[in-house]
């Protein structure tokens, strides 16, 4: 009995040593031609987006609440989380194939044999009992097929976890942009109401001047047209607000709660106004979509090892150890010990064409993943570069439009005074009102675009993952 145990232990040890060998090609990260720095990264030194949680970036408590709800209820993110968990379980299954599967067995049987069949001419009752442990078809991973499959499953899990992170990051940015559009629409409504009130007040004065014969009916009709235009702008802003709220409802997967905190104006949406991009290599490490592409490449690399191992023999071990007896009371006595050991070898002979084709497919998929990785890196670099150049130009445009708006507002104030004293004509007043309103509208629209750009840049730089990254490490550790 001791001799059998020694052989079993030696076999398991040998299998563990031999299974360290795999036929996976050595992984080399593809080199992608991108610049070391970004051209319009003028923010200077500061906190990196990847180390900045979204709670520390966005300032509006109303937006915070919406993002919290979305992270809990959004269907796309929940699907990504469940998909990552599925891949984690699949990796655990593949990893467990590296170890023997030991099962416990037990059976008891009592049967009567007919006299004509007993051989003695007398009927008899027979009994048999057995208990034991068995190893069913444990593959000695001499050429690393099982280990390569386990590695492929692990990289598949990492890929799904990175895709989950990408969904998380995209969701944060999407909620923020939808919320900015809601706030923009509300401020556009307020602007249209202010302009409408001003135009109605001016119209009242113009009616008096028309009765006095100072201005013509044409001037009144033009002011009436401007009043109706302001009303139409207000209704359009209402429609935009409701559209944004509908988008938010989809993102949080429920109607907007009634108890949301009071929101902040558009000018106070961010705690940090300018994020530095840093080195392009740092950005690529922080982007979950780039990480997902690299994990997919590593998975394809591991699949080549499994395809190569298929060319070599597969050795499986089947064995059992236990007790068997015709008398239950004697079942566990020494003479009734039983064991069996039955290795089997499978050698590929006439399937080399299929095996070679499988290896060729694995190599082609690896090449396809290399191309996908390069595309992901280039796309990430483009996202950051576009967001940076947009930030630079939007800041300058917003500053110029703000000055223009103030100038037109002051001009309108002066023209309005001159009109009340009969110095300026109604046409001068109409032109001043149109110019001032158009300038204010441009400023508001540019402000929205700037806010959306800040959310896009935060996403492009891999921001918003600080808290999630620490949580995501736990499943990886348990999977190992």
Short mmCIF file of C-alpha atoms in Angstrom, two decimals:
data_model
loop_
_atom_site.label_atom_id
_atom_site.label_comp_id
_atom_site.label_asym_id
_atom_site.label_seq_id
_atom_site.Cartn_x
_atom_site.Cartn_y
_atom_site.Cartn_z
CA UNK A 1 0.00 0.00 0.00
CA UNK A 2 2.81 2.41 0.80
CA UNK A 3 4.42 1.55 -2.51
CA UNK A 4 1.25 2.56 -4.36
CA UNK A 5 1.00 5.88 -2.51
CA UNK A 6 4.64 6.64 -3.29
CA UNK A 7 4.09 6.02 -6.97
CA UNK A 8 1.00 8.22 -7.02
CA UNK A 9 2.81 11.08 -5.30
CA UNK A 10 5.76 10.68 -7.64
CA UNK A 11 3.45 10.73 -10.66
CA UNK A 12 1.71 13.90 -9.54
CA UNK A 13 5.05 15.58 -8.83
CA UNK A 14 6.39 14.59 -12.23
CA UNK A 15 3.26 15.89 -13.91
CA UNK A 16 3.59 19.21 -12.12
CA UNK A 17 7.22 19.57 -13.20
CA UNK A 18 6.62 18.57 -16.79
CA UNK A 19 3.54 20.82 -17.11
CA UNK A 20 5.73 23.88 -16.57
CA UNK A 21 6.72 23.49 -20.22
CA UNK A 22 4.55 25.28 -22.77
CA UNK A 23 4.82 25.91 -26.49
CA UNK A 24 3.45 29.47 -26.34
CA UNK A 25 5.55 31.95 -28.31
CA UNK A 26 7.26 34.62 -26.22
CA UNK A 27 4.99 37.64 -25.98
CA UNK A 28 6.34 40.90 -27.35
CA UNK A 29 4.35 44.10 -27.15
CA UNK A 30 3.87 45.56 -30.65
CA UNK A 31 5.63 48.84 -31.36
CA UNK A 32 3.25 51.54 -32.53
CA UNK A 33 4.56 54.73 -34.09
CA UNK A 34 3.10 57.58 -32.01
CA UNK A 35 4.69 60.75 -30.69
CA UNK A 36 6.05 60.78 -27.14
CA UNK A 37 4.07 63.89 -26.20
CA UNK A 38 0.92 65.66 -27.32
CA UNK A 39 1.19 68.89 -29.29
CA UNK A 40 -1.47 70.88 -27.46
CA UNK A 41 -0.76 69.64 -23.93
CA UNK A 42 -0.44 73.14 -22.46
CA UNK A 43 -1.98 72.46 -19.06
CA UNK A 44 1.40 72.14 -17.35
CA UNK A 45 2.17 69.84 -14.43
CA UNK A 46 -0.79 68.69 -12.40
CA UNK A 47 -2.80 65.71 -11.28
CA UNK A 48 -3.21 63.01 -13.91
CA UNK A 49 -6.72 62.04 -15.00
CA UNK A 50 -6.10 58.35 -14.26
CA UNK A 51 -5.45 59.11 -10.59
CA UNK A 52 -8.45 61.43 -10.33
CA UNK A 53 -11.79 59.93 -9.38
CA UNK A 54 -14.86 61.34 -11.08
CA UNK A 55 -16.12 62.63 -7.73
CA UNK A 56 -13.01 64.81 -7.56
CA UNK A 57 -13.38 66.06 -11.12
CA UNK A 58 -17.07 66.87 -11.47
CA UNK A 59 -18.36 69.41 -8.97
CA UNK A 60 -22.15 69.30 -9.31
CA UNK A 61 -23.83 67.23 -6.52
CA UNK A 62 -26.83 66.64 -8.78
CA UNK A 63 -24.53 65.11 -11.39
CA UNK A 64 -22.82 63.02 -8.69
CA UNK A 65 -26.16 61.49 -7.75
CA UNK A 66 -27.01 60.72 -11.37
CA UNK A 67 -23.65 59.04 -11.98
CA UNK A 68 -24.04 56.97 -8.81
CA UNK A 69 -27.45 55.73 -9.98
CA UNK A 70 -26.14 55.02 -13.48
CA UNK A 71 -23.20 52.99 -12.17
CA UNK A 72 -25.64 50.88 -10.21
CA UNK A 73 -28.46 50.46 -12.73
CA UNK A 74 -27.20 51.07 -16.28
CA UNK A 75 -27.89 48.02 -18.43
CA UNK A 76 -24.76 48.25 -20.58
CA UNK A 77 -22.47 48.41 -17.55
CA UNK A 78 -24.30 45.60 -15.78
CA UNK A 79 -23.94 43.45 -18.89
CA UNK A 80 -20.22 44.21 -19.01
CA UNK A 81 -19.83 43.34 -15.33
CA UNK A 82 -21.69 40.03 -15.76
CA UNK A 83 -19.68 39.22 -18.87
CA UNK A 84 -16.44 39.78 -16.94
CA UNK A 85 -17.67 37.47 -14.19
CA UNK A 86 -18.53 34.79 -16.76
CA UNK A 87 -15.00 34.95 -18.12
CA UNK A 88 -13.58 34.78 -14.61
CA UNK A 89 -15.50 31.58 -13.93
CA UNK A 90 -14.40 30.15 -17.26
CA UNK A 91 -10.80 30.84 -16.33
CA UNK A 92 -11.29 29.07 -13.01
CA UNK A 93 -12.60 26.02 -14.91
CA UNK A 94 -9.55 25.98 -17.20
CA UNK A 95 -7.18 26.52 -14.28
CA UNK A 96 -8.67 23.58 -12.39
CA UNK A 97 -7.82 21.33 -15.34
CA UNK A 98 -4.17 21.65 -14.28
CA UNK A 99 -4.94 19.52 -11.20
CA UNK A 100 -6.32 15.98 -10.99
CA UNK A 101 -10.04 15.67 -10.49
CA UNK A 102 -10.51 13.35 -7.51
CA UNK A 103 -13.96 11.86 -6.87
CA UNK A 104 -15.26 9.70 -4.07
CA UNK A 105 -17.27 6.61 -4.93
CA UNK A 106 -19.32 4.14 -2.95
CA UNK A 107 -21.66 1.32 -3.91
CA UNK A 108 -23.56 -1.54 -2.38
CA UNK A 109 -25.36 -4.39 -4.10
CA UNK A 110 -27.50 -7.31 -2.87
CA UNK A 111 -28.94 -9.76 -5.40
CA UNK A 112 -30.57 -13.22 -5.51
CA UNK A 113 -29.32 -15.73 -8.07
CA UNK A 114 -31.74 -18.37 -9.34
CA UNK A 115 -30.99 -22.03 -8.61
CA UNK A 116 -30.62 -22.89 -12.29
CA UNK A 117 -28.02 -20.16 -12.68
CA UNK A 118 -26.08 -20.54 -9.46
CA UNK A 119 -23.94 -23.48 -10.60
CA UNK A 120 -24.67 -25.36 -7.37
CA UNK A 121 -28.30 -26.12 -8.02
CA UNK A 122 -29.36 -23.95 -5.09
CA UNK A 123 -30.55 -20.40 -5.09
CA UNK A 124 -28.25 -17.98 -3.30
CA UNK A 125 -28.12 -14.34 -2.25
CA UNK A 126 -24.95 -12.44 -2.96
CA UNK A 127 -23.68 -9.12 -1.57
CA UNK A 128 -20.92 -6.71 -2.65
CA UNK A 129 -19.75 -3.37 -1.26
CA UNK A 130 -17.04 -0.93 -2.34
CA UNK A 131 -15.76 2.56 -1.45
CA UNK A 132 -12.82 4.49 -2.83
CA UNK A 133 -11.27 7.52 -4.51
CA UNK A 134 -10.80 7.85 -8.23
CA UNK A 135 -8.91 10.07 -10.69
CA UNK A 136 -10.73 10.35 -14.01
CA UNK A 137 -8.78 11.16 -17.19
CA UNK A 138 -6.16 13.50 -15.74
CA UNK A 139 -4.03 14.82 -18.60
CA UNK A 140 -0.29 15.03 -18.03
CA UNK A 141 0.36 18.45 -19.50
CA UNK A 142 3.77 17.53 -20.94
CA UNK A 143 3.54 19.99 -23.81
CA UNK A 144 1.56 22.76 -22.14
CA UNK A 145 -1.80 22.38 -23.90
CA UNK A 146 -3.79 22.70 -20.68
CA UNK A 147 -1.54 25.45 -19.36
CA UNK A 148 -1.83 27.37 -22.63
CA UNK A 149 -5.63 27.04 -22.54
CA UNK A 150 -5.62 28.25 -18.93
CA UNK A 151 -3.48 31.25 -19.87
CA UNK A 152 -5.79 32.04 -22.79
CA UNK A 153 -8.78 31.93 -20.45
CA UNK A 154 -7.00 34.22 -17.97
CA UNK A 155 -6.22 36.78 -20.68
CA UNK A 156 -9.81 36.50 -21.86
CA UNK A 157 -10.93 37.43 -18.37
CA UNK A 158 -8.52 40.37 -18.26
CA UNK A 159 -9.87 41.49 -21.62
CA UNK A 160 -13.46 41.35 -20.39
CA UNK A 161 -12.49 43.21 -17.20
CA UNK A 162 -10.86 45.95 -19.30
CA UNK A 163 -13.99 46.15 -21.46
CA UNK A 164 -16.01 46.49 -18.25
CA UNK A 165 -13.75 49.38 -17.22
CA UNK A 166 -14.22 50.97 -20.63
CA UNK A 167 -17.99 50.71 -20.23
CA UNK A 168 -17.71 52.30 -16.79
CA UNK A 169 -15.63 55.19 -18.12
CA UNK A 170 -17.91 55.73 -21.12
CA UNK A 171 -20.97 55.74 -18.88
CA UNK A 172 -19.54 58.43 -16.58
CA UNK A 173 -18.77 60.66 -19.56
CA UNK A 174 -22.15 60.00 -21.19
CA UNK A 175 -24.10 60.87 -18.05
CA UNK A 176 -22.05 64.05 -17.62
CA UNK A 177 -22.62 65.17 -21.21
CA UNK A 178 -26.36 64.43 -21.07
CA UNK A 179 -26.56 66.39 -17.82
CA UNK A 180 -24.66 69.32 -19.33
CA UNK A 181 -27.17 69.37 -22.17
CA UNK A 182 -30.01 69.51 -19.65
CA UNK A 183 -28.39 72.40 -17.79
CA UNK A 184 -27.64 74.15 -21.09
CA UNK A 185 -31.27 73.85 -22.16
CA UNK A 186 -32.45 75.27 -18.85
CA UNK A 187 -30.10 78.24 -19.15
CA UNK A 188 -31.22 78.71 -22.77
CA UNK A 189 -34.81 78.76 -21.51
CA UNK A 190 -33.90 81.40 -18.94
CA UNK A 191 -32.09 83.48 -21.58
CA UNK A 192 -35.07 83.27 -23.94
CA UNK A 193 -37.40 84.38 -21.13
CA UNK A 194 -35.18 87.35 -20.27
CA UNK A 195 -35.01 88.40 -23.90
CA UNK A 196 -38.76 87.96 -24.28
CA UNK A 197 -39.43 90.13 -21.23
CA UNK A 198 -37.10 92.83 -22.58
CA UNK A 199 -38.65 92.74 -26.04
CA UNK A 200 -42.19 92.89 -24.64
CA UNK A 201 -41.24 95.90 -22.54
CA UNK A 202 -39.73 97.58 -25.58
CA UNK A 203 -42.80 96.69 -27.60
CA UNK A 204 -45.02 98.41 -25.04
CA UNK A 205 -43.00 101.61 -25.40
CA UNK A 206 -43.06 101.29 -29.19
CA UNK A 207 -46.85 101.05 -29.19
CA UNK A 208 -47.02 104.39 -27.44
CA UNK A 209 -44.56 105.89 -29.92
CA UNK A 210 -46.59 104.47 -32.79
CA UNK A 211 -49.80 106.04 -31.49
CA UNK A 212 -47.92 109.30 -31.25
CA UNK A 213 -46.86 108.91 -34.90
CA UNK A 214 -43.15 108.69 -34.10
CA UNK A 215 -42.61 105.20 -35.58
CA UNK A 216 -44.39 103.27 -38.31
CA UNK A 217 -46.39 100.07 -38.19
CA UNK A 218 -43.47 98.35 -39.91
CA UNK A 219 -41.36 98.87 -36.78
CA UNK A 220 -44.10 97.34 -34.64
CA UNK A 221 -44.42 94.30 -36.90
CA UNK A 222 -40.66 93.74 -36.74
CA UNK A 223 -40.71 93.86 -32.96
CA UNK A 224 -43.66 91.48 -32.88
CA UNK A 225 -41.63 89.09 -35.05
CA UNK A 226 -38.74 89.25 -32.59
CA UNK A 227 -41.12 88.52 -29.70
CA UNK A 228 -42.45 85.43 -31.44
CA UNK A 229 -38.90 84.35 -32.27
CA UNK A 230 -38.02 84.51 -28.56
CA UNK A 231 -41.09 82.41 -27.75
CA UNK A 232 -40.06 79.84 -30.37
CA UNK A 233 -36.52 79.75 -28.95
CA UNK A 234 -37.95 79.09 -25.51
CA UNK A 235 -40.03 76.16 -26.77
CA UNK A 236 -37.02 74.74 -28.61
CA UNK A 237 -35.04 74.94 -25.37
CA UNK A 238 -37.86 73.13 -23.54
CA UNK A 239 -37.73 70.38 -26.15
CA UNK A 240 -33.93 70.12 -25.78
CA UNK A 241 -34.28 69.90 -22.00
CA UNK A 242 -36.81 67.08 -22.21
CA UNK A 243 -34.68 65.24 -24.77
CA UNK A 244 -31.68 65.47 -22.43
CA UNK A 245 -33.78 64.24 -19.52
CA UNK A 246 -34.97 61.30 -21.59
CA UNK A 247 -31.35 60.46 -22.39
CA UNK A 248 -30.50 60.60 -18.69
CA UNK A 249 -33.44 58.35 -17.85
CA UNK A 250 -32.13 55.74 -20.29
CA UNK A 251 -28.61 55.99 -18.88
CA UNK A 252 -29.75 55.55 -15.27
CA UNK A 253 -32.39 52.98 -16.30
CA UNK A 254 -35.20 54.67 -14.38
CA UNK A 255 -37.14 57.95 -14.35
CA UNK A 256 -35.27 60.91 -12.94
CA UNK A 257 -35.69 60.93 -9.15
CA UNK A 258 -37.71 63.75 -7.62
CA UNK A 259 -35.27 64.24 -4.74
CA UNK A 260 -32.16 65.10 -6.75
CA UNK A 261 -29.96 67.81 -5.18
CA UNK A 262 -30.01 71.32 -6.57
CA UNK A 263 -27.77 71.62 -9.62
CA UNK A 264 -24.96 74.09 -10.21
CA UNK A 265 -24.78 76.51 -13.16
CA UNK A 266 -22.72 75.58 -16.21
CA UNK A 267 -19.84 77.77 -15.09
CA UNK A 268 -19.28 75.67 -11.93
CA UNK A 269 -19.41 72.10 -13.20
CA UNK A 270 -15.75 71.16 -12.67
CA UNK A 271 -13.41 71.22 -9.70
CA UNK A 272 -10.36 71.10 -11.98
CA UNK A 273 -10.41 73.19 -15.12
CA UNK A 274 -7.38 71.81 -17.03
CA UNK A 275 -6.00 68.29 -17.06
CA UNK A 276 -2.45 67.54 -18.25
CA UNK A 277 -2.10 64.75 -20.80
CA UNK A 278 1.48 63.78 -19.99
CA UNK A 279 3.40 61.22 -22.04
CA UNK A 280 1.54 59.25 -24.67
CA UNK A 281 2.85 55.99 -23.15
CA UNK A 282 1.19 56.86 -19.84
CA UNK A 283 -2.11 57.57 -21.57
CA UNK A 284 -2.02 54.23 -23.37
CA UNK A 285 -1.46 52.40 -20.10
CA UNK A 286 -4.46 54.15 -18.57
CA UNK A 287 -6.88 53.54 -21.45
CA UNK A 288 -9.01 50.44 -20.77
CA UNK A 289 -9.71 49.93 -24.47
CA UNK A 290 -5.98 49.73 -25.19
CA UNK A 291 -5.50 47.33 -22.30
CA UNK A 292 -8.37 45.21 -23.63
CA UNK A 293 -6.72 45.05 -27.05
CA UNK A 294 -3.42 43.93 -25.51
CA UNK A 295 -5.11 41.25 -23.40
CA UNK A 296 -6.87 39.98 -26.54
CA UNK A 297 -3.45 39.78 -28.21
CA UNK A 298 -2.01 37.84 -25.26
CA UNK A 299 -4.99 35.49 -25.42
CA UNK A 300 -4.33 34.84 -29.11
CA UNK A 301 -0.66 34.27 -28.24
CA UNK A 302 -1.64 31.61 -25.67
CA UNK A 303 -3.96 29.93 -28.16
CA UNK A 304 -0.96 29.35 -30.43
CA UNK A 305 0.65 27.35 -27.62
CA UNK A 306 -2.43 25.17 -27.30
CA UNK A 307 -2.55 24.66 -31.08
CA UNK A 308 1.12 23.65 -31.15
CA UNK A 309 0.64 21.16 -28.32
CA UNK A 310 -2.00 19.37 -30.40
CA UNK A 311 0.82 17.98 -32.59
CA UNK A 312 2.17 15.94 -29.68
CA UNK A 313 0.86 12.89 -27.80
CA UNK A 314 -1.76 13.36 -25.09
CA UNK A 315 -1.29 11.21 -21.98
CA UNK A 316 -4.19 10.69 -19.58
CA UNK A 317 -4.12 8.98 -16.22
CA UNK A 318 -7.05 7.01 -14.80
CA UNK A 319 -6.78 5.42 -11.39
CA UNK A 320 -8.67 4.49 -8.27
CA UNK A 321 -7.92 3.40 -4.72
CA UNK A 322 -10.33 1.94 -2.15
CA UNK A 323 -11.89 -1.14 -0.53
CA UNK A 324 -14.23 -3.84 -1.81
CA UNK A 325 -15.82 -6.82 -0.05
CA UNK A 326 -18.75 -9.21 -0.18
CA UNK A 327 -19.29 -8.58 3.51
CA UNK A 328 -19.94 -5.06 4.70
CA UNK A 329 -18.39 -5.78 8.13
CA UNK A 330 -15.10 -6.74 6.44
CA UNK A 331 -15.12 -3.84 3.95
CA UNK A 332 -12.33 -1.79 5.51
CA UNK A 333 -10.00 -4.63 6.44
CA UNK A 334 -6.54 -4.76 4.90
CA UNK A 335 -6.94 -7.74 2.57
CA UNK A 336 -9.89 -6.03 0.89
CA UNK A 337 -7.93 -3.05 -0.39
CA UNK A 338 -8.18 -2.54 -4.14
CA UNK A 339 -6.53 -0.18 -6.63
CA UNK A 340 -6.28 0.31 -10.33
CA UNK A 341 -4.03 2.38 -12.59
CA UNK A 342 -4.61 2.82 -16.30
CA UNK A 343 -2.69 5.43 -18.31
CA UNK A 344 -3.75 6.06 -21.90
CA UNK A 345 -1.86 7.69 -24.75
CA UNK A 346 -3.41 9.42 -27.75
CA UNK A 347 -1.06 10.11 -30.67
CA UNK A 348 -2.18 12.20 -33.67
CA UNK A 349 -1.47 10.28 -36.90
CA UNK A 350 -3.89 11.02 -39.73
CA UNK A 351 -5.19 14.46 -38.63
CA UNK A 352 -2.09 16.55 -39.33
CA UNK A 353 -3.90 18.59 -41.95
CA UNK A 354 -6.55 19.65 -39.45
CA UNK A 355 -4.01 20.22 -36.70
CA UNK A 356 -1.81 22.34 -38.98
CA UNK A 357 -4.83 24.32 -40.15
CA UNK A 358 -5.80 25.00 -36.52
CA UNK A 359 -2.27 26.27 -35.83
CA UNK A 360 -2.38 28.46 -38.94
CA UNK A 361 -5.73 29.90 -37.81
CA UNK A 362 -4.32 30.63 -34.34
CA UNK A 363 -1.35 32.46 -35.89
CA UNK A 364 -3.61 34.46 -38.22
CA UNK A 365 -5.80 35.45 -35.29
CA UNK A 366 -2.71 36.61 -33.45
CA UNK A 367 -1.75 38.76 -36.44
CA UNK A 368 -5.29 40.15 -36.56
CA UNK A 369 -5.04 41.04 -32.87
CA UNK A 370 -1.74 42.81 -33.50
CA UNK A 371 -3.49 44.95 -36.11
CA UNK A 372 -6.39 45.56 -33.70
CA UNK A 373 -3.95 46.60 -30.97
CA UNK A 374 -2.19 49.06 -33.30
CA UNK A 375 -5.58 50.47 -34.31
CA UNK A 376 -6.60 50.85 -30.65
CA UNK A 377 -3.39 52.72 -29.85
CA UNK A 378 -3.73 55.04 -32.84
CA UNK A 379 -7.39 55.67 -32.03
CA UNK A 380 -6.54 56.46 -28.41
CA UNK A 381 -3.80 58.86 -29.49
CA UNK A 382 -6.20 60.53 -31.91
CA UNK A 383 -8.88 60.88 -29.21
CA UNK A 384 -6.50 62.63 -26.85
CA UNK A 385 -4.99 64.83 -29.57
CA UNK A 386 -8.41 65.90 -30.85
CA UNK A 387 -9.64 66.66 -27.34
CA UNK A 388 -6.53 68.72 -26.56
CA UNK A 389 -6.67 70.81 -29.72
CA UNK A 390 -10.40 71.33 -29.20
CA UNK A 391 -9.76 72.48 -25.64
CA UNK A 392 -7.16 74.99 -26.80
CA UNK A 393 -9.36 76.49 -29.50
CA UNK A 394 -12.58 76.38 -27.48
CA UNK A 395 -10.96 78.26 -24.61
CA UNK A 396 -9.81 81.00 -26.96
CA UNK A 397 -13.15 81.06 -28.76
CA UNK A 398 -15.08 81.22 -25.50
CA UNK A 399 -12.94 84.11 -24.23
CA UNK A 400 -13.45 86.06 -27.47
CA UNK A 401 -17.19 85.37 -27.61
CA UNK A 402 -17.59 86.41 -23.95
CA UNK A 403 -15.96 89.75 -24.74
CA UNK A 404 -18.15 90.11 -27.80
CA UNK A 405 -21.25 89.36 -25.75
CA UNK A 406 -20.34 92.00 -23.17
CA UNK A 407 -19.69 94.53 -25.92
CA UNK A 408 -23.03 93.85 -27.61
CA UNK A 409 -24.83 93.99 -24.25
CA UNK A 410 -23.32 97.40 -23.53
CA UNK A 411 -24.17 98.56 -27.05
CA UNK A 412 -27.77 97.42 -26.55
CA UNK A 413 -27.95 99.31 -23.28
CA UNK A 414 -26.76 102.52 -24.96
CA UNK A 415 -29.03 102.11 -27.99
CA UNK A 416 -31.97 101.44 -25.71
CA UNK A 417 -31.33 104.69 -23.82
CA UNK A 418 -30.99 106.58 -27.08
CA UNK A 419 -34.20 105.00 -28.36
CA UNK A 420 -36.12 106.04 -25.25
CA UNK A 421 -34.96 109.60 -25.78
CA UNK A 422 -35.79 109.52 -29.47
CA UNK A 423 -32.18 109.66 -30.69
CA UNK A 424 -31.88 106.13 -32.13
CA UNK A 425 -34.35 104.58 -34.53
CA UNK A 426 -36.38 101.43 -34.02
CA UNK A 427 -34.19 99.74 -36.62
CA UNK A 428 -31.09 100.50 -34.56
CA UNK A 429 -32.75 98.96 -31.52
CA UNK A 430 -33.81 95.85 -33.41
CA UNK A 431 -30.30 95.32 -34.75
CA UNK A 432 -28.79 95.80 -31.31
CA UNK A 433 -31.24 93.34 -29.74
CA UNK A 434 -30.60 90.70 -32.41
CA UNK A 435 -26.84 91.07 -32.12
CA UNK A 436 -26.83 90.88 -28.32
CA UNK A 437 -29.12 87.85 -28.21
CA UNK A 438 -27.12 86.05 -30.90
CA UNK A 439 -23.90 86.74 -29.02
CA UNK A 440 -25.35 85.44 -25.74
CA UNK A 441 -26.61 82.33 -27.52
CA UNK A 442 -23.17 81.72 -29.03
CA UNK A 443 -21.50 82.06 -25.65
CA UNK A 444 -23.93 79.57 -24.11
CA UNK A 445 -23.48 77.07 -26.94
CA UNK A 446 -19.69 77.36 -26.78
CA UNK A 447 -19.80 76.90 -23.03
CA UNK A 448 -21.69 73.62 -23.53
CA UNK A 449 -19.15 72.48 -26.11
CA UNK A 450 -16.31 73.29 -23.70
CA UNK A 451 -17.95 71.23 -20.94
CA UNK A 452 -18.47 68.30 -23.29
CA UNK A 453 -14.84 68.60 -24.36
CA UNK A 454 -13.68 68.45 -20.73
CA UNK A 455 -15.71 65.28 -20.22
CA UNK A 456 -14.34 63.80 -23.45
CA UNK A 457 -10.75 64.63 -22.48
CA UNK A 458 -11.23 63.07 -19.06
CA UNK A 459 -12.48 59.90 -20.75
CA UNK A 460 -9.74 59.95 -23.42
CA UNK A 461 -7.06 60.18 -20.72
CA UNK A 462 -8.48 57.18 -18.88
CA UNK A 463 -9.92 59.15 -15.98
CA UNK A 464 -12.62 57.98 -13.63
CA UNK A 465 -11.17 54.52 -12.96
CA UNK A 466 -9.37 55.25 -9.68
CA UNK A 467 -11.91 53.63 -7.35
CA UNK A 468 -12.93 50.86 -9.75
CA UNK A 469 -9.34 49.71 -10.37
CA UNK A 470 -8.84 48.85 -6.71
CA UNK A 471 -12.10 46.90 -6.67
CA UNK A 472 -11.24 45.06 -9.87
CA UNK A 473 -8.07 43.60 -8.37
CA UNK A 474 -10.05 41.32 -6.04
CA UNK A 475 -11.60 39.03 -8.69
CA UNK A 476 -8.20 38.66 -10.34
CA UNK A 477 -6.61 37.55 -7.09
CA UNK A 478 -9.37 35.06 -6.36
CA UNK A 479 -9.23 33.74 -9.91
CA UNK A 480 -5.57 32.93 -9.52
#
